[in-house]
Tab-separated table of C-alpha atoms in Angstrom:
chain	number	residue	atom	x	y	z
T	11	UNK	CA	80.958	96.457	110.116
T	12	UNK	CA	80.217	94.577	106.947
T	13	UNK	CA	83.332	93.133	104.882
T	14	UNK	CA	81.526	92.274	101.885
T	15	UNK	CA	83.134	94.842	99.745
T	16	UNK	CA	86.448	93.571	100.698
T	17	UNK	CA	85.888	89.988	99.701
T	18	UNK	CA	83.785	91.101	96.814
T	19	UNK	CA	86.320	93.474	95.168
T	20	UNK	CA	89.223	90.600	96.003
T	21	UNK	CA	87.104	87.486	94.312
T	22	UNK	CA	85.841	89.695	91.608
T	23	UNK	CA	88.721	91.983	90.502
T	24	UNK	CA	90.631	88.244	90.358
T	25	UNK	CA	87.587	86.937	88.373
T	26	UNK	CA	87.856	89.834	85.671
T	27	UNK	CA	91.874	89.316	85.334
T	28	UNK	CA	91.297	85.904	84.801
T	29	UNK	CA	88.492	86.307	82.091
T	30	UNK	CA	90.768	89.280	80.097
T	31	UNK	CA	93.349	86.148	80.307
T	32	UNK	CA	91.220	84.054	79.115
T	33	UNK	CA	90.117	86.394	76.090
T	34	UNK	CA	93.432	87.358	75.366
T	35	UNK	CA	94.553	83.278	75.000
T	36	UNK	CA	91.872	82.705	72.310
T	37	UNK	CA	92.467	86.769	70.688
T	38	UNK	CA	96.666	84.763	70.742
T	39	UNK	CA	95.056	82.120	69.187
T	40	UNK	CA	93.689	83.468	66.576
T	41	UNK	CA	95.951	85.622	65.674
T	42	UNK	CA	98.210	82.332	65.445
T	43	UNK	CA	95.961	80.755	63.009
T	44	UNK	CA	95.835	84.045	61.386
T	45	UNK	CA	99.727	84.074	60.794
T	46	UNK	CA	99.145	80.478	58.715
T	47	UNK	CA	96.754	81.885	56.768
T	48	UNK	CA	98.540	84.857	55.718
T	49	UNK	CA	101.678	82.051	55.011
T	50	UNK	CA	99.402	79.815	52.736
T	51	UNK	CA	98.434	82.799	51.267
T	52	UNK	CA	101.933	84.148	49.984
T	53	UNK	CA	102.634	80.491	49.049
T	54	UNK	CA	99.555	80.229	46.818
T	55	UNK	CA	100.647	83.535	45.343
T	56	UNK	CA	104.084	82.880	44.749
G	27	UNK	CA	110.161	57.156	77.642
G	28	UNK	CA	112.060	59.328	75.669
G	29	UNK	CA	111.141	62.443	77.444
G	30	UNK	CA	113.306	64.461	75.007
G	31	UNK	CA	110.727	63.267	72.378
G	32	UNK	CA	108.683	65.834	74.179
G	33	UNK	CA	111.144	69.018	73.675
G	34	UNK	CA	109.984	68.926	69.773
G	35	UNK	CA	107.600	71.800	69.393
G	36	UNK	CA	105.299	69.930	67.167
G	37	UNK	CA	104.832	66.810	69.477
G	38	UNK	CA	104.328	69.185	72.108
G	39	UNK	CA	101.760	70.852	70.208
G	40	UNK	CA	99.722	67.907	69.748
G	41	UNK	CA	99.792	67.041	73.415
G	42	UNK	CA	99.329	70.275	75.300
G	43	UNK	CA	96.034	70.562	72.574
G	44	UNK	CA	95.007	67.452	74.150
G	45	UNK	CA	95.850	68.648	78.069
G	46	UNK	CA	94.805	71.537	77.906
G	47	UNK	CA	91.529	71.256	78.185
G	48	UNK	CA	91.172	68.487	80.929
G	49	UNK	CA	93.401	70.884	83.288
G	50	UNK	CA	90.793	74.120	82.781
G	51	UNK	CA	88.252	71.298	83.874
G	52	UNK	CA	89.993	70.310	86.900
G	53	UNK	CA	90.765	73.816	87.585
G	54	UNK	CA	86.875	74.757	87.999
G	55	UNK	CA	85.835	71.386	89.749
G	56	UNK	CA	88.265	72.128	92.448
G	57	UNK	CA	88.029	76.045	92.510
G	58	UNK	CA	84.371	74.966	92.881
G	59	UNK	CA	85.314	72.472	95.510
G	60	UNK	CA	87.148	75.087	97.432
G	61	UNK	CA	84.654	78.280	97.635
G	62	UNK	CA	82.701	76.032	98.588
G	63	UNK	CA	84.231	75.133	101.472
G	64	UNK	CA	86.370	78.150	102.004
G	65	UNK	CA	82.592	79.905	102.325
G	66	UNK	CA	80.242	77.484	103.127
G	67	UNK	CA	81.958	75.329	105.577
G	68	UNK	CA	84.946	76.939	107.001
G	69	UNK	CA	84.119	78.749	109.836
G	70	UNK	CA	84.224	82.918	110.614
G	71	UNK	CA	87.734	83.595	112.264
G	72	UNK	CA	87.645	84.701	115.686
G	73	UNK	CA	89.581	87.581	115.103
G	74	UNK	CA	88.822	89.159	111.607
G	75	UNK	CA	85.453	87.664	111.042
G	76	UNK	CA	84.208	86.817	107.678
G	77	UNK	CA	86.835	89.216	105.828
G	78	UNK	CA	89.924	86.582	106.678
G	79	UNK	CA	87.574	84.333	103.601
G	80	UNK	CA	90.195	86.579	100.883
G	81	UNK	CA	92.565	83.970	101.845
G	82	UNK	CA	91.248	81.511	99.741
G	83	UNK	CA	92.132	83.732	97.338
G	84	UNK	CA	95.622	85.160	98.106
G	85	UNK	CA	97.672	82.704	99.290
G	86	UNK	CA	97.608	80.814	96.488
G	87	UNK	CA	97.646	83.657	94.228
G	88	UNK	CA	100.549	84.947	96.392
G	89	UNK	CA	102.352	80.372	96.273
G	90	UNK	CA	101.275	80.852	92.088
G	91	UNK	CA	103.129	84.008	91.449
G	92	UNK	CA	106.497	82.791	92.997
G	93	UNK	CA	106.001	79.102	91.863
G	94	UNK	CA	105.499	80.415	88.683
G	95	UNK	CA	108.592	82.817	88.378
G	96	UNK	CA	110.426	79.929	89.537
G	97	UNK	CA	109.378	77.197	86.759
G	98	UNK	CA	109.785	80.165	84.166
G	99	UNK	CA	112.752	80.617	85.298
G	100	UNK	CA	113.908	77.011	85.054
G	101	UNK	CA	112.700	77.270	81.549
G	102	UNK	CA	114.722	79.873	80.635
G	103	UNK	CA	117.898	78.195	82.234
G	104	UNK	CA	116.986	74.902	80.484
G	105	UNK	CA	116.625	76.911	76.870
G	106	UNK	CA	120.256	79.105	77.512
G	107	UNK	CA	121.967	75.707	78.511
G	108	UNK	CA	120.445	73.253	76.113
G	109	UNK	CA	119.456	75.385	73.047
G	110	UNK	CA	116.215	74.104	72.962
G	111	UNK	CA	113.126	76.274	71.242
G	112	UNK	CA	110.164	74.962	73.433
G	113	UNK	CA	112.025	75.993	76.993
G	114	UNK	CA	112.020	79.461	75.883
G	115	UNK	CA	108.722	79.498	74.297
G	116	UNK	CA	107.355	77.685	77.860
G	117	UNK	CA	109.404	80.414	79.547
G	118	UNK	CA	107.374	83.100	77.189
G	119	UNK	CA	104.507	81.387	77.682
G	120	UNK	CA	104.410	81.207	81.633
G	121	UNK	CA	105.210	85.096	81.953
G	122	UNK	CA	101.696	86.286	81.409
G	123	UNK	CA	99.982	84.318	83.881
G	124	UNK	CA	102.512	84.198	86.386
G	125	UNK	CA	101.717	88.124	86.228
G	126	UNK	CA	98.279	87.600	86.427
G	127	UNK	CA	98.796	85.647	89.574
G	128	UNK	CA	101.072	88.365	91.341
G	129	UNK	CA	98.917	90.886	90.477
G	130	UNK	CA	95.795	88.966	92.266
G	131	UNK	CA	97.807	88.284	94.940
G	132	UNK	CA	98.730	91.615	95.609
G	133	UNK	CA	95.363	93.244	94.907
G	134	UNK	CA	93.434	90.818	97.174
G	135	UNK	CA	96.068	91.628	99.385
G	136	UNK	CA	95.427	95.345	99.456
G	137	UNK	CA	92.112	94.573	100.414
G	138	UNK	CA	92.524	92.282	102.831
G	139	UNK	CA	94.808	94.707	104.320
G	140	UNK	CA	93.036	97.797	104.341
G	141	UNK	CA	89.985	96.578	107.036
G	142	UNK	CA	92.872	94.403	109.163
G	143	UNK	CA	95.856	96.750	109.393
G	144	UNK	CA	93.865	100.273	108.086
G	145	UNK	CA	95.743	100.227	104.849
G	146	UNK	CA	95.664	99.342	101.441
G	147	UNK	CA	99.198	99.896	101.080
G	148	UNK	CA	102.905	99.967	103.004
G	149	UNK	CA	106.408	99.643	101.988
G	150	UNK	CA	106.224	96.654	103.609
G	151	UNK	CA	109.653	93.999	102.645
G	152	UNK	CA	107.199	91.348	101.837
G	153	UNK	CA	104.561	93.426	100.284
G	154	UNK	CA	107.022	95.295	98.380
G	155	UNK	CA	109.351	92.277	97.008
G	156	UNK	CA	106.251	91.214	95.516
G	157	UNK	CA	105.436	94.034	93.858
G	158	UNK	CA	108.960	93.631	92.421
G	159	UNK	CA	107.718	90.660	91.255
G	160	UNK	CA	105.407	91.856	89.472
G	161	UNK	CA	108.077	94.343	88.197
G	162	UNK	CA	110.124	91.179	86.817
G	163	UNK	CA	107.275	89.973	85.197
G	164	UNK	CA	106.477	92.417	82.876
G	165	UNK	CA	110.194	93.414	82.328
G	166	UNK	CA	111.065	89.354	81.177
G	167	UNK	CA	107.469	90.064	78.862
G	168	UNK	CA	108.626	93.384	77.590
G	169	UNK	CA	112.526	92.079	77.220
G	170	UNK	CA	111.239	88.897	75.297
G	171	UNK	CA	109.600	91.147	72.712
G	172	UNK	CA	111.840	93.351	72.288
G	173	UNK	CA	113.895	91.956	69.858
G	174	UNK	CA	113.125	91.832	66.035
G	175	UNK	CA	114.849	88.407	66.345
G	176	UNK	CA	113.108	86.253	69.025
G	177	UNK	CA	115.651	84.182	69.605
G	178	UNK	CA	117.551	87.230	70.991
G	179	UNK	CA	114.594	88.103	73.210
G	180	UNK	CA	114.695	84.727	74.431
G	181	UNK	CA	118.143	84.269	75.460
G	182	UNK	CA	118.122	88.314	77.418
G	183	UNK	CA	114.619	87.594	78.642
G	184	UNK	CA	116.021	83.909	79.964
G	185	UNK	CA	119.048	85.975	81.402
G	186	UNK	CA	116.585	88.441	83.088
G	187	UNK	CA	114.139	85.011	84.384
G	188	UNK	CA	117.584	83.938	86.098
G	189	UNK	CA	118.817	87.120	87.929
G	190	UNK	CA	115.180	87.634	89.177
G	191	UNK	CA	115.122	84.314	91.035
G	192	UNK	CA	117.164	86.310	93.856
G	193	UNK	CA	114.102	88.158	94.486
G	194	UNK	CA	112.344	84.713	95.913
G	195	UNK	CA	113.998	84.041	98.590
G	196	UNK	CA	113.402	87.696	99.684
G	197	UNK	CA	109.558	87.063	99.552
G	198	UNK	CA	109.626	84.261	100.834
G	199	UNK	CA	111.867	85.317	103.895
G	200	UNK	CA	111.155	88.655	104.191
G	201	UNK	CA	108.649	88.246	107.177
G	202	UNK	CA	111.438	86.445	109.202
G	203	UNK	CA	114.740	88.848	108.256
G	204	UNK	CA	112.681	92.129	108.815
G	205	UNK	CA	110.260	93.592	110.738
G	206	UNK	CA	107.100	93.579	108.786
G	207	UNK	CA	103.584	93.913	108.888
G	208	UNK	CA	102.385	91.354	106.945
G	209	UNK	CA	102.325	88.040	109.119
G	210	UNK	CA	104.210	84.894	109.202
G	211	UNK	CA	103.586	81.949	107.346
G	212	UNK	CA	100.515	79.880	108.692
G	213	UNK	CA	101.317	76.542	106.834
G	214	UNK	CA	104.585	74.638	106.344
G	215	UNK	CA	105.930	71.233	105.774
G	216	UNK	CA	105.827	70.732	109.191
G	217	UNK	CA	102.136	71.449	109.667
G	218	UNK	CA	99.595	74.167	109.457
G	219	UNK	CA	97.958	76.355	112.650
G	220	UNK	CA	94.633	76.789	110.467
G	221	UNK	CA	91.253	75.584	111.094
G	222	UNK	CA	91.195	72.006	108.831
G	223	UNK	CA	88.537	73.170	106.904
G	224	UNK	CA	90.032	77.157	106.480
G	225	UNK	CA	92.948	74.905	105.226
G	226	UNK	CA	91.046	71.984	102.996
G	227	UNK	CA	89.640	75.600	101.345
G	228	UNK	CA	92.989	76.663	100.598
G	229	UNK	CA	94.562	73.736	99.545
G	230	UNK	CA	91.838	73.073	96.937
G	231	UNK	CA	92.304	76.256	95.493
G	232	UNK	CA	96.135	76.037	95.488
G	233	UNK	CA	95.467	73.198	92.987
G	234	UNK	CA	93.101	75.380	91.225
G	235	UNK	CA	95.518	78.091	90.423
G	236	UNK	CA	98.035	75.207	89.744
G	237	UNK	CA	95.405	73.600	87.320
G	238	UNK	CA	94.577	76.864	85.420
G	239	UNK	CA	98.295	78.070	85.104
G	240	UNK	CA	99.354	74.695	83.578
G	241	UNK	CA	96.251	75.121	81.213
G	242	UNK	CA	96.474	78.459	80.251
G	243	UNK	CA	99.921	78.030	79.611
G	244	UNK	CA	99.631	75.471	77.745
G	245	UNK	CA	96.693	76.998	75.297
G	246	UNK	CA	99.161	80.022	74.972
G	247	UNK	CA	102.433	77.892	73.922
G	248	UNK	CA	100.049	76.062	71.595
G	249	UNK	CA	99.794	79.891	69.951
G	250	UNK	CA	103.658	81.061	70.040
G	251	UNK	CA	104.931	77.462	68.451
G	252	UNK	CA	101.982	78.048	65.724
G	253	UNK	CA	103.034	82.161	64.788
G	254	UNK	CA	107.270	80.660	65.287
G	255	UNK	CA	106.890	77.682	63.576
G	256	UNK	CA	104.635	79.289	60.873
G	257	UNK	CA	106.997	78.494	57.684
G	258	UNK	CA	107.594	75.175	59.248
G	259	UNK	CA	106.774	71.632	57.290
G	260	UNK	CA	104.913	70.278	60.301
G	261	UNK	CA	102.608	73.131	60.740
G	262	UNK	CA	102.293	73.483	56.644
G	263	UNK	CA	101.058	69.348	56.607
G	264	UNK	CA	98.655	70.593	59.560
G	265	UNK	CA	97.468	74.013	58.185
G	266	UNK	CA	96.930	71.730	55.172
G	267	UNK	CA	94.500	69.271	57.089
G	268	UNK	CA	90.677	70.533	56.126
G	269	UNK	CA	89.146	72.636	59.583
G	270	UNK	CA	92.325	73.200	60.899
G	271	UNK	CA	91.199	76.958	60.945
G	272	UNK	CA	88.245	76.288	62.855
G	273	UNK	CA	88.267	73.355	64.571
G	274	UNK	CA	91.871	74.045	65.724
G	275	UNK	CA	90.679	77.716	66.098
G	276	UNK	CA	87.602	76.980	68.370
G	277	UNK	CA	89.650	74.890	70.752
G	278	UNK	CA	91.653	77.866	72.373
């Protein structure tokens, strides 16, 4: 009986967390950089 | 050195930007290192053929998830006993991929399970105290957040990082003080009963994981110093610096 499925769903369910993680760092990250914006922006207005 | 120099969340800004990206470089040159190896060299196990290659994958997954729980934990101690703002934001930081990791760990697990023991899934003690790991993962996310003030949601999210550290021990032991289905441990300090390259495959991608949770957590504390430290006169001077939107941006 083949195992193939097994390993493949393992290795690639764990590569598709770790690529959401990865999106979600730079979606954090810009959302950071973002934030300043938004801050110079109120300081420009005020 | 002054390694207190490095508790300041804007030097530690600066230097994780500059680590970060040298660890998720390491992480693929040895993750490369070790599939290779954990399928190309390391032979088919006697016993469950080719389908015993998931280990590769879940052990470390399975070493990550409580390694992790344990340094976030140690970060939240460090920020309820000395006050200091980057231990909580490491703590906050850690959480997400720490989950990641216990979540791998016990998916791969599930299906390494199902064609060895027939199952995806028992109540097994060590299958099940990691699930509660998994558990105290997203409750120390969801506590941290909680909180209009996040200085509140670090000190009850540090508090909840503590109490969970009882649940280590329990993984870890769980195969020796009960009767379980999952096996014993096939490496420890003493020595390993693997197949040296089945266990040159694992070790590299221990390091792997290691490598990518110190970088991802790194990019990610990089983001919660920049949104806390926001109104800050550091991060104004570097906000101020032409590109820091998309040079800085890009980086992530």
């Amino acid at each position: 009986m083949s195992h193939d499925y097994y390993i493949w769903m393992s290795y690639g369910a764990a590569a598709i967390v770790v690529a959401v993680e990865v999106i979600a760092l730079r979606i954090g990250r810009a959302r950071a950089l973002r934030r300043i914006e938004e801050e110079r922006d109120l300081e420009t207005q005020d | 050195m002054n390694w207190f120099l490095f508790s300041s969340p804007s030097t530690f800004y600066r230097l994780a930007g500059s680590l970060a990206p040298w660890f998720f470089v390491l992480a693929a040159a040895l993750a490369a290192a070790g599939l290779y190896i954990g399928f190309a060299v390391a032979p088919v196990d006697a016993v469950q053929g080719e389908v015993y290659r998931v280990i590769f994958l879940h052990v470390p997954a399975a070493w990550m998830s409580m390694f992790l729980y344990f340094v976030l934990a140690g970060w939240g101690a460090a920020s309820l006993v000395f006050n200091t703002r980057l231990s909580a934001m490491m703590a906050r930081a850690i959480a997400p991929t720490g989950a990641v990791f216990t979540f791998i760990a016990l998916w791969s697990g599930a299906f390494w399970g199902k064609p060895t023991w027939g199952t995806y899934w028992v109540w097994d003690a060590r299958m099940t105290s990691e699930l509660v790991l998994l558990f105290l993962y997203f409750g120390f996310i969801a506590l941290a957040n909680a909180f209009e003030d996040p200085r509140r949601g670090d000190r009850a999210a540090a508090l909840l990082g503590i109490i969970g550290l009882v649940n280590l021990p329990i993984i870890y032991f769980s195969v020796q003080w009960w009767n379980t289905l999952h096996q014993g441990s096939s490496v420890s300090f003493k020595g390993t009963t693997m197949h040296v390259a089945m266990f040159r495959g694992m070790m590299l991608m221990a390091l792997a994981c290691w490598m990518y949770a110190i970088g991802a957590s790194l990019v990610r504390v990089r983001s919660i110093i920049l949104e806390r430290e926001a109104r800050t006169r550091w991060v104004r001077e570097l906000r101020g610096r032409p590109g820091v939107g998309a040079a800085e941006g890009s980086r992530a």
